[in-house]
Amino acid sequence: MKEKILIVTGGSRGIGRQIAMSALEAGWRVAVSYKFNKTSANELVQKSNGRAKAFPLDLLDSETICPFFSDVCKEMGVPSALVNAAGIDPGPVKIGELTSPFIVEMMTVNVTGLMLCCDAFLNQLRENNATHGASIVNISSMASTIGGRAGKTVYAASKGAVDVFTVGLAKEVAAEKVSAFSVRPGVTITDMTEKLLSNPENATKIKSSIASQEMAKPLDIAEPVIDLISGRFAYASGSLINLGGGGFVF
């Protein structure tokens, strides 16, 4: 494969980091965004033999989004694919205890930020007449299929919005030969879930709710994503892909 450029938002940690690493192994050049994890992002860059670069991005500040994509294009070239892996999950908050700041932050990062990243990416492709064959993968969650686990209603709602947006996005850009997918991981073993899964009772309960009785590893999510951005599944654009170990038992 001729080297193409992939942008991974949230590529300094968790699922995003593994997607970036897997893409490098598959022959891509990779631009990763970071907010707090600059050290982790730089470690990935150092191991890439010059094929990855890290750029700052804060999805709570929409003014950073267009400059991020512009900097990637200036320093690396026109990208061919975007994976929106940046997102937050501050933890469970039950109905009756919700606050406006909690909801606004969740929606700003997980929904508004993702939408604006797609918009900026597509505008960049259009400016360079490079839409043909491009791909977008939005990382959603299996939470969107059940309304979330206890206290995770707002998180599930944010991911439900990602799913609906992705379907509409795929329709809008189909004529430009751009494909768009929503990938829904189940509970995945990352630093984001470390606190939750450190409690053996929680880990056992979650495993029992998954058909395969296993939680995902980041590589379980990254490998299908790399396939989706390859271009081989362009006709499946608009698909919502469940990566949940067979789904929820209850």
Tab-separated table of N, CA and C in Angstrom, residues 2-158:
chain	number	residue	atom	x	y	z
A	2	LYS	N	0.563	2.168	-0.911
A	2	LYS	CA	1.244	3.449	-0.874
A	2	LYS	C	0.932	4.119	0.451
A	3	GLU	N	1.934	4.712	1.070
A	3	GLU	CA	1.716	5.312	2.384
A	3	GLU	C	0.638	6.387	2.321
A	4	LYS	N	-0.367	6.215	3.161
A	4	LYS	CA	-1.422	7.205	3.304
A	4	LYS	C	-1.363	7.761	4.720
A	5	ILE	N	-2.062	8.862	4.915
A	5	ILE	CA	-2.018	9.542	6.203
A	5	ILE	C	-3.340	9.366	6.926
A	6	LEU	N	-3.247	8.911	8.165
A	6	LEU	CA	-4.405	8.732	9.031
A	6	LEU	C	-4.314	9.710	10.193
A	7	ILE	N	-5.427	10.350	10.511
A	7	ILE	CA	-5.532	11.176	11.710
A	7	ILE	C	-6.317	10.403	12.756
A	8	VAL	N	-5.766	10.310	13.964
A	8	VAL	CA	-6.465	9.667	15.079
A	8	VAL	C	-6.600	10.678	16.208
A	9	THR	N	-7.808	11.175	16.434
A	9	THR	CA	-7.999	12.036	17.594
A	9	THR	C	-8.027	11.136	18.828
A	10	GLY	N	-7.451	11.631	19.913
A	10	GLY	CA	-7.350	10.785	21.103
A	10	GLY	C	-6.366	9.653	20.907
A	11	GLY	N	-5.378	9.869	20.051
A	11	GLY	CA	-4.442	8.801	19.718
A	11	GLY	C	-3.318	8.599	20.708
A	12	SER	N	-3.342	9.323	21.807
A	12	SER	CA	-2.261	9.195	22.790
A	12	SER	C	-2.574	8.190	23.889
A	13	ARG	N	-3.804	7.644	23.881
A	13	ARG	CA	-4.169	6.740	24.973
A	13	ARG	C	-5.240	5.740	24.519
A	14	GLY	N	-5.354	4.665	25.273
A	14	GLY	CA	-6.452	3.720	25.107
A	14	GLY	C	-6.629	3.158	23.717
A	15	ILE	N	-7.881	3.083	23.302
A	15	ILE	CA	-8.220	2.524	21.994
A	15	ILE	C	-7.572	3.335	20.877
A	16	GLY	N	-7.586	4.661	21.015
A	16	GLY	CA	-6.992	5.506	19.981
A	16	GLY	C	-5.518	5.229	19.779
A	17	ARG	N	-4.804	5.024	20.871
A	17	ARG	CA	-3.377	4.743	20.776
A	17	ARG	C	-3.130	3.424	20.046
A	18	GLN	N	-3.923	2.410	20.382
A	18	GLN	CA	-3.753	1.118	19.713
A	18	GLN	C	-4.096	1.217	18.229
A	19	ILE	N	-5.108	2.003	17.887
A	19	ILE	CA	-5.439	2.210	16.476
A	19	ILE	C	-4.265	2.853	15.747
A	20	ALA	N	-3.654	3.850	16.381
A	20	ALA	CA	-2.485	4.505	15.774
A	20	ALA	C	-1.342	3.513	15.578
A	21	MET	N	-1.073	2.690	16.582
A	21	MET	CA	0.009	1.717	16.498
A	21	MET	C	-0.273	0.677	15.414
A	22	SER	N	-1.513	0.203	15.367
A	22	SER	CA	-1.879	-0.796	14.361
A	22	SER	C	-1.809	-0.211	12.955
A	23	ALA	N	-2.176	1.066	12.823
A	23	ALA	CA	-2.101	1.719	11.519
A	23	ALA	C	-0.655	1.845	11.051
A	24	LEU	N	0.239	2.177	11.964
A	24	LEU	CA	1.658	2.251	11.618
A	24	LEU	C	2.159	0.900	11.122
A	25	GLU	N	1.753	-0.152	11.805
A	25	GLU	CA	2.151	-1.511	11.396
A	25	GLU	C	1.591	-1.864	10.022
A	26	ALA	N	0.431	-1.290	9.695
A	26	ALA	CA	-0.208	-1.579	8.407
A	26	ALA	C	0.307	-0.696	7.278
A	27	GLY	N	1.260	0.187	7.586
A	27	GLY	CA	1.875	0.989	6.530
A	27	GLY	C	1.406	2.429	6.428
A	28	TRP	N	0.542	2.846	7.334
A	28	TRP	CA	0.061	4.218	7.318
A	28	TRP	C	1.075	5.147	7.972
A	29	ARG	N	1.045	6.424	7.596
A	29	ARG	CA	1.639	7.481	8.395
A	29	ARG	C	0.517	8.029	9.263
A	30	VAL	N	0.834	8.403	10.490
A	30	VAL	CA	-0.228	8.688	11.447
A	30	VAL	C	0.001	10.011	12.169
A	31	ALA	N	-1.056	10.813	12.248
A	31	ALA	CA	-1.071	12.021	13.071
A	31	ALA	C	-1.990	11.753	14.254
A	32	VAL	N	-1.484	11.937	15.459
A	32	VAL	CA	-2.303	11.712	16.654
A	32	VAL	C	-2.507	13.036	17.382
A	33	SER	N	-3.677	13.166	17.982
A	33	SER	CA	-3.927	14.345	18.806
A	33	SER	C	-3.743	13.978	20.270
A	34	TYR	N	-3.420	14.966	21.056
A	34	TYR	CA	-3.337	14.777	22.504
A	34	TYR	C	-3.820	16.050	23.178
A	35	LYS	N	-4.306	15.897	24.398
A	35	LYS	CA	-4.650	17.047	25.227
A	35	LYS	C	-3.752	17.085	26.455
A	36	PHE	N	-3.825	16.004	27.270
A	36	PHE	CA	-3.022	15.935	28.491
A	36	PHE	C	-1.816	15.007	28.346
A	37	ASN	N	-1.952	13.992	27.456
A	37	ASN	CA	-0.950	12.931	27.397
A	37	ASN	C	0.129	13.195	26.352
A	38	LYS	N	0.795	14.343	26.462
A	38	LYS	CA	1.831	14.681	25.491
A	38	LYS	C	2.992	13.696	25.564
A	39	THR	N	3.354	13.279	26.770
A	39	THR	CA	4.465	12.335	26.928
A	39	THR	C	4.164	11.025	26.223
A	40	SER	N	2.946	10.513	26.430
A	40	SER	CA	2.536	9.264	25.790
A	40	SER	C	2.520	9.412	24.277
A	41	ALA	N	2.033	10.554	23.794
A	41	ALA	CA	2.002	10.798	22.354
A	41	ALA	C	3.407	10.845	21.779
A	42	ASN	N	4.299	11.505	22.488
A	42	ASN	CA	5.688	11.610	22.009
A	42	ASN	C	6.392	10.259	22.004
A	43	GLU	N	6.042	9.394	22.958
A	43	GLU	CA	6.622	8.045	22.984
A	43	GLU	C	6.225	7.275	21.730
A	44	LEU	N	4.974	7.419	21.353
A	44	LEU	CA	4.501	6.752	20.134
A	44	LEU	C	5.243	7.290	18.918
A	45	VAL	N	5.412	8.614	18.867
A	45	VAL	CA	6.111	9.243	17.753
A	45	VAL	C	7.548	8.746	17.663
A	46	GLN	N	8.220	8.655	18.802
A	46	GLN	CA	9.618	8.231	18.830
A	46	GLN	C	9.805	6.804	18.334
A	47	LYS	N	8.793	5.971	18.532
A	47	LYS	CA	8.871	4.571	18.111
A	47	LYS	C	8.463	4.371	16.650
A	48	SER	N	8.042	5.441	15.995
A	48	SER	CA	7.446	5.303	14.660
A	48	SER	C	8.435	5.453	13.510
A	49	ASN	N	9.708	5.690	13.809
A	49	ASN	CA	10.708	5.907	12.762
A	49	ASN	C	10.331	7.051	11.831
A	50	GLY	N	9.799	8.120	12.425
A	50	GLY	CA	9.476	9.310	11.652
A	50	GLY	C	8.163	9.260	10.902
A	51	ARG	N	7.349	8.226	11.121
A	51	ARG	CA	6.099	8.074	10.380
A	51	ARG	C	4.877	8.522	11.166
A	52	ALA	N	5.085	9.054	12.369
A	52	ALA	CA	3.978	9.587	13.164
A	52	ALA	C	4.365	10.939	13.742
A	53	LYS	N	3.373	11.790	13.918
A	53	LYS	CA	3.566	13.077	14.571
A	53	LYS	C	2.406	13.329	15.516
A	54	ALA	N	2.669	14.118	16.551
A	54	ALA	CA	1.646	14.435	17.547
A	54	ALA	C	1.319	15.918	17.509
A	55	PHE	N	0.037	16.216	17.664
A	55	PHE	CA	-0.438	17.600	17.598
A	55	PHE	C	-1.442	17.842	18.729
A	56	PRO	N	-1.407	19.009	19.355
A	56	PRO	CA	-2.360	19.302	20.425
A	56	PRO	C	-3.765	19.563	19.882
A	57	LEU	N	-4.758	19.125	20.648
A	57	LEU	CA	-6.164	19.340	20.291
A	57	LEU	C	-6.999	19.271	21.561
A	58	ASP	N	-7.859	20.242	21.755
A	58	ASP	CA	-8.747	20.280	22.916
A	58	ASP	C	-10.175	20.408	22.413
A	59	LEU	N	-10.935	19.334	22.475
A	59	LEU	CA	-12.289	19.345	21.936
A	59	LEU	C	-13.251	20.197	22.755
A	60	LEU	N	-12.836	20.611	23.946
A	60	LEU	CA	-13.645	21.561	24.714
A	60	LEU	C	-13.470	22.983	24.182
A	61	ASP	N	-12.474	23.180	23.359
A	61	ASP	CA	-12.200	24.485	22.756
A	61	ASP	C	-12.275	24.340	21.243
A	62	SER	N	-13.405	24.675	20.683
A	62	SER	CA	-13.616	24.470	19.247
A	62	SER	C	-12.638	25.264	18.389
A	63	GLU	N	-12.040	26.300	18.965
A	63	GLU	CA	-11.093	27.117	18.202
A	63	GLU	C	-9.798	26.362	17.889
A	64	THR	N	-9.577	25.218	18.543
A	64	THR	CA	-8.352	24.450	18.285
A	64	THR	C	-8.519	23.435	17.152
A	65	ILE	N	-9.754	23.223	16.718
A	65	ILE	CA	-10.012	22.116	15.789
A	65	ILE	C	-9.488	22.393	14.380
A	66	CYS	N	-9.881	23.489	13.780
A	66	CYS	CA	-9.394	23.791	12.421
A	66	CYS	C	-7.877	23.954	12.369
A	67	PRO	N	-7.254	24.649	13.345
A	67	PRO	CA	-5.786	24.728	13.342
A	67	PRO	C	-5.116	23.358	13.442
A	68	PHE	N	-5.740	22.429	14.188
A	68	PHE	CA	-5.194	21.074	14.299
A	68	PHE	C	-5.127	20.418	12.928
A	69	PHE	N	-6.216	20.443	12.191
A	69	PHE	CA	-6.242	19.806	10.874
A	69	PHE	C	-5.333	20.535	9.887
A	70	SER	N	-5.269	21.832	10.005
A	70	SER	CA	-4.386	22.612	9.138
A	70	SER	C	-2.925	22.268	9.388
A	71	ASP	N	-2.558	22.129	10.666
A	71	ASP	CA	-1.172	21.795	11.005
A	71	ASP	C	-0.795	20.403	10.492
A	72	VAL	N	-1.715	19.456	10.608
A	72	VAL	CA	-1.447	18.111	10.098
A	72	VAL	C	-1.176	18.167	8.602
A	73	CYS	N	-2.011	18.892	7.887
A	73	CYS	CA	-1.863	18.982	6.428
A	73	CYS	C	-0.543	19.656	6.044
A	74	LYS	N	-0.181	20.710	6.752
A	74	LYS	CA	1.053	21.435	6.449
A	74	LYS	C	2.291	20.587	6.714
A	75	GLU	N	2.274	19.822	7.815
A	75	GLU	CA	3.466	19.092	8.225
A	75	GLU	C	3.560	17.679	7.657
A	76	MET	N	2.410	17.086	7.296
A	76	MET	CA	2.428	15.692	6.855
A	76	MET	C	1.844	15.475	5.461
A	77	GLY	N	0.955	16.359	5.041
A	77	GLY	CA	0.282	16.179	3.770
A	77	GLY	C	-1.208	15.970	3.976
A	78	VAL	N	-1.926	15.804	2.879
A	78	VAL	CA	-3.380	15.663	2.937
A	78	VAL	C	-3.737	14.265	3.461
A	79	PRO	N	-4.533	14.182	4.515
A	79	PRO	CA	-4.882	12.874	5.087
A	79	PRO	C	-5.897	12.131	4.223
A	80	SER	N	-5.907	10.806	4.380
A	80	SER	CA	-6.853	9.968	3.649
A	80	SER	C	-7.942	9.397	4.552
A	81	ALA	N	-7.702	9.426	5.870
A	81	ALA	CA	-8.666	8.822	6.789
A	81	ALA	C	-8.630	9.543	8.133
A	82	LEU	N	-9.764	9.486	8.801
A	82	LEU	CA	-9.914	10.080	10.134
A	82	LEU	C	-10.583	9.071	11.049
A	83	VAL	N	-9.987	8.852	12.206
A	83	VAL	CA	-10.634	8.062	13.258
A	83	VAL	C	-10.848	8.975	14.452
A	84	ASN	N	-12.096	9.194	14.806
A	84	ASN	CA	-12.430	10.007	15.970
A	84	ASN	C	-12.527	9.106	17.196
A	85	ALA	N	-11.407	9.017	17.918
A	85	ALA	CA	-11.363	8.180	19.115
A	85	ALA	C	-11.354	9.004	20.399
A	86	ALA	N	-11.206	10.326	20.282
A	86	ALA	CA	-11.197	11.177	21.465
A	86	ALA	C	-12.584	11.200	22.096
A	87	GLY	N	-12.625	11.040	23.385
A	87	GLY	CA	-13.909	11.071	24.083
A	87	GLY	C	-13.684	11.006	25.576
A	88	ILE	N	-14.722	11.300	26.337
A	88	ILE	CA	-14.619	11.246	27.788
A	88	ILE	C	-15.748	10.418	28.378
A	89	ASP	N	-15.476	9.855	29.531
A	89	ASP	CA	-16.468	9.142	30.330
A	89	ASP	C	-16.141	9.430	31.797
A	90	PRO	N	-16.681	10.525	32.328
A	90	PRO	CA	-16.319	10.948	33.684
A	90	PRO	C	-16.776	10.012	34.796
A	91	GLY	N	-17.581	9.008	34.456
A	91	GLY	CA	-18.060	8.093	35.484
A	91	GLY	C	-19.561	8.189	35.653
A	92	PRO	N	-20.133	7.297	36.475
A	92	PRO	CA	-21.586	7.234	36.608
A	92	PRO	C	-22.178	8.411	37.398
A	93	VAL	N	-23.249	8.952	36.859
A	93	VAL	CA	-24.059	9.950	37.561
A	93	VAL	C	-25.519	9.592	37.305
A	94	LYS	N	-26.250	9.346	38.360
A	94	LYS	CA	-27.629	8.881	38.215
A	94	LYS	C	-28.583	10.026	37.894
A	95	ILE	N	-29.695	9.664	37.239
A	95	ILE	CA	-30.760	10.623	37.003
A	95	ILE	C	-31.243	11.139	38.360
A	96	GLY	N	-31.376	12.436	38.482
A	96	GLY	CA	-31.700	13.062	39.753
A	96	GLY	C	-30.503	13.760	40.357
A	97	GLU	N	-29.312	13.418	39.819
A	97	GLU	CA	-28.079	14.037	40.290
A	97	GLU	C	-27.326	14.732	39.156
A	98	LEU	N	-27.961	14.821	38.004
A	98	LEU	CA	-27.305	15.424	36.848
A	98	LEU	C	-27.151	16.929	37.019
A	99	THR	N	-26.091	17.466	36.444
A	99	THR	CA	-25.872	18.914	36.430
A	99	THR	C	-25.625	19.361	35.004
A	100	SER	N	-25.911	20.614	34.748
A	100	SER	CA	-25.688	21.153	33.407
A	100	SER	C	-24.220	21.072	32.985
A	101	PRO	N	-23.258	21.443	33.853
A	101	PRO	CA	-21.850	21.339	33.438
A	101	PRO	C	-21.444	19.917	33.049
A	102	PHE	N	-21.946	18.921	33.785
A	102	PHE	CA	-21.630	17.520	33.479
A	102	PHE	C	-22.129	17.154	32.082
A	103	ILE	N	-23.388	17.498	31.796
A	103	ILE	CA	-23.980	17.161	30.498
A	103	ILE	C	-23.293	17.922	29.368
A	104	VAL	N	-23.062	19.208	29.586
A	104	VAL	CA	-22.456	20.039	28.538
A	104	VAL	C	-21.058	19.558	28.184
A	105	GLU	N	-20.250	19.226	29.199
A	105	GLU	CA	-18.893	18.753	28.923
A	105	GLU	C	-18.919	17.452	28.129
A	106	MET	N	-19.782	16.515	28.546
A	106	MET	CA	-19.881	15.230	27.853
A	106	MET	C	-20.278	15.424	26.390
A	107	MET	N	-21.301	16.227	26.163
A	107	MET	CA	-21.791	16.427	24.808
A	107	MET	C	-20.817	17.247	23.962
A	108	THR	N	-20.137	18.200	24.579
A	108	THR	CA	-19.194	19.022	23.837
A	108	THR	C	-18.043	18.193	23.291
A	109	VAL	N	-17.500	17.314	24.122
A	109	VAL	CA	-16.370	16.489	23.687
A	109	VAL	C	-16.828	15.353	22.783
A	110	ASN	N	-17.807	14.577	23.257
A	110	ASN	CA	-18.174	13.339	22.565
A	110	ASN	C	-18.999	13.549	21.309
A	111	VAL	N	-19.730	14.666	21.253
A	111	VAL	CA	-20.626	14.893	20.111
A	111	VAL	C	-20.188	16.103	19.281
A	112	THR	N	-20.236	17.287	19.879
A	112	THR	CA	-19.910	18.503	19.123
A	112	THR	C	-18.487	18.455	18.578
A	113	GLY	N	-17.534	18.064	19.417
A	113	GLY	CA	-16.145	17.995	18.976
A	113	GLY	C	-15.956	17.024	17.838
A	114	LEU	N	-16.590	15.861	17.957
A	114	LEU	CA	-16.487	14.853	16.897
A	114	LEU	C	-17.077	15.366	15.591
A	115	MET	N	-18.250	16.002	15.670
A	115	MET	CA	-18.882	16.526	14.463
A	115	MET	C	-18.013	17.575	13.793
A	116	LEU	N	-17.441	18.456	14.586
A	116	LEU	CA	-16.596	19.509	14.025
A	116	LEU	C	-15.312	18.947	13.425
A	117	CYS	N	-14.802	17.869	14.006
A	117	CYS	CA	-13.623	17.219	13.431
A	117	CYS	C	-13.954	16.621	12.056
A	118	CYS	N	-15.101	15.989	11.951
A	118	CYS	CA	-15.526	15.457	10.647
A	118	CYS	C	-15.663	16.583	9.634
A	119	ASP	N	-16.252	17.693	10.063
A	119	ASP	CA	-16.461	18.840	9.191
A	119	ASP	C	-15.135	19.408	8.702
A	120	ALA	N	-14.187	19.599	9.633
A	120	ALA	CA	-12.884	20.160	9.271
A	120	ALA	C	-12.113	19.221	8.348
A	121	PHE	N	-12.192	17.926	8.612
A	121	PHE	CA	-11.514	16.922	7.785
A	121	PHE	C	-12.054	16.958	6.357
A	122	LEU	N	-13.371	16.982	6.231
A	122	LEU	CA	-13.985	16.976	4.904
A	122	LEU	C	-13.688	18.263	4.149
A	123	ASN	N	-13.710	19.383	4.840
A	123	ASN	CA	-13.380	20.648	4.165
A	123	ASN	C	-11.957	20.631	3.637
A	124	GLN	N	-11.067	20.019	4.405
A	124	GLN	CA	-9.677	19.926	3.971
A	124	GLN	C	-9.555	19.047	2.725
A	125	LEU	N	-10.267	17.930	2.725
A	125	LEU	CA	-10.249	17.054	1.555
A	125	LEU	C	-10.792	17.780	0.321
A	126	ARG	N	-11.876	18.510	0.511
A	126	ARG	CA	-12.499	19.213	-0.614
A	126	ARG	C	-11.579	20.279	-1.182
A	127	GLU	N	-10.894	20.989	-0.306
A	127	GLU	CA	-9.970	22.029	-0.751
A	127	GLU	C	-8.834	21.454	-1.594
A	128	ASN	N	-8.519	20.179	-1.352
A	128	ASN	CA	-7.403	19.542	-2.054
A	128	ASN	C	-7.870	18.519	-3.090
A	129	ASN	N	-9.176	18.525	-3.389
A	129	ASN	CA	-9.742	17.573	-4.353
A	129	ASN	C	-9.329	16.139	-4.031
A	130	ALA	N	-9.448	15.787	-2.735
A	130	ALA	CA	-8.943	14.489	-2.284
A	130	ALA	C	-10.002	13.663	-1.563
A	131	THR	N	-11.274	13.870	-1.882
A	131	THR	CA	-12.321	13.127	-1.177
A	131	THR	C	-12.395	11.664	-1.615
A	132	HIS	N	-12.094	11.397	-2.864
A	132	HIS	CA	-12.301	10.049	-3.418
A	132	HIS	C	-11.514	8.992	-2.632
A	133	GLY	N	-12.249	8.055	-2.045
A	133	GLY	CA	-11.613	6.956	-1.318
A	133	GLY	C	-11.306	7.247	0.137
A	134	ALA	N	-11.645	8.435	0.625
A	134	ALA	CA	-11.367	8.772	2.028
A	134	ALA	C	-12.344	8.045	2.961
A	135	SER	N	-11.926	7.912	4.218
A	135	SER	CA	-12.731	7.178	5.197
A	135	SER	C	-12.773	7.906	6.531
A	136	ILE	N	-13.912	7.769	7.204
A	136	ILE	CA	-14.074	8.280	8.565
A	136	ILE	C	-14.624	7.157	9.429
A	137	VAL	N	-13.992	6.935	10.575
A	137	VAL	CA	-14.512	5.982	11.557
A	137	VAL	C	-14.718	6.730	12.868
A	138	ASN	N	-15.945	6.726	13.344
A	138	ASN	CA	-16.270	7.351	14.619
A	138	ASN	C	-16.411	6.277	15.692
A	139	ILE	N	-15.658	6.427	16.778
A	139	ILE	CA	-15.732	5.448	17.856
A	139	ILE	C	-16.920	5.777	18.749
A	140	SER	N	-17.888	4.903	18.740
A	140	SER	CA	-19.104	5.054	19.541
A	140	SER	C	-19.006	4.121	20.745
A	141	SER	N	-20.052	3.416	21.056
A	141	SER	CA	-20.051	2.496	22.200
A	141	SER	C	-21.263	1.591	22.130
A	142	MET	N	-21.115	0.377	22.634
A	142	MET	CA	-22.267	-0.514	22.786
A	142	MET	C	-23.292	0.080	23.745
A	143	ALA	N	-22.872	1.050	24.549
A	143	ALA	CA	-23.804	1.712	25.469
A	143	ALA	C	-24.976	2.325	24.723
A	144	SER	N	-24.739	2.748	23.484
A	144	SER	CA	-25.808	3.387	22.712
A	144	SER	C	-26.924	2.414	22.374
A	145	THR	N	-26.656	1.118	22.445
A	145	THR	CA	-27.663	0.125	22.078
A	145	THR	C	-28.588	-0.236	23.236
A	146	ILE	N	-28.194	0.117	24.474
A	146	ILE	CA	-29.007	-0.261	25.649
A	146	ILE	C	-29.311	0.912	26.573
A	147	GLY	N	-28.903	2.117	26.189
A	147	GLY	CA	-29.116	3.261	27.062
A	147	GLY	C	-28.093	3.383	28.168
A	148	GLY	N	-27.043	2.577	28.106
A	148	GLY	CA	-25.962	2.668	29.089
A	148	GLY	C	-26.186	1.792	30.299
A	149	ARG	N	-25.078	1.512	31.000
A	149	ARG	CA	-25.165	0.814	32.269
A	149	ARG	C	-25.617	1.802	33.345
A	150	ALA	N	-25.689	1.364	34.581
A	150	ALA	CA	-26.205	2.205	35.667
A	150	ALA	C	-25.426	3.515	35.754
A	151	GLY	N	-26.149	4.631	35.717
A	151	GLY	CA	-25.528	5.936	35.840
A	151	GLY	C	-24.843	6.437	34.580
A	152	LYS	N	-24.966	5.713	33.480
A	152	LYS	CA	-24.258	6.091	32.256
A	152	LYS	C	-25.214	6.560	31.149
A	153	THR	N	-26.380	7.065	31.547
A	153	THR	CA	-27.376	7.485	30.562
A	153	THR	C	-26.867	8.597	29.664
A	154	VAL	N	-26.203	9.586	30.240
A	154	VAL	CA	-25.715	10.718	29.438
A	154	VAL	C	-24.614	10.262	28.487
A	155	TYR	N	-23.720	9.410	28.976
A	155	TYR	CA	-22.666	8.868	28.111
A	155	TYR	C	-23.300	8.101	26.951
A	156	ALA	N	-24.284	7.255	27.255
A	156	ALA	CA	-24.953	6.485	26.206
A	156	ALA	C	-25.636	7.405	25.207
A	157	ALA	N	-26.238	8.475	25.704
A	157	ALA	CA	-26.912	9.426	24.816
A	157	ALA	C	-25.912	10.101	23.887
A	158	SER	N	-24.727	10.408	24.407
A	158	SER	CA	-23.706	11.038	23.558
A	158	SER	C	-23.273	10.093	22.449
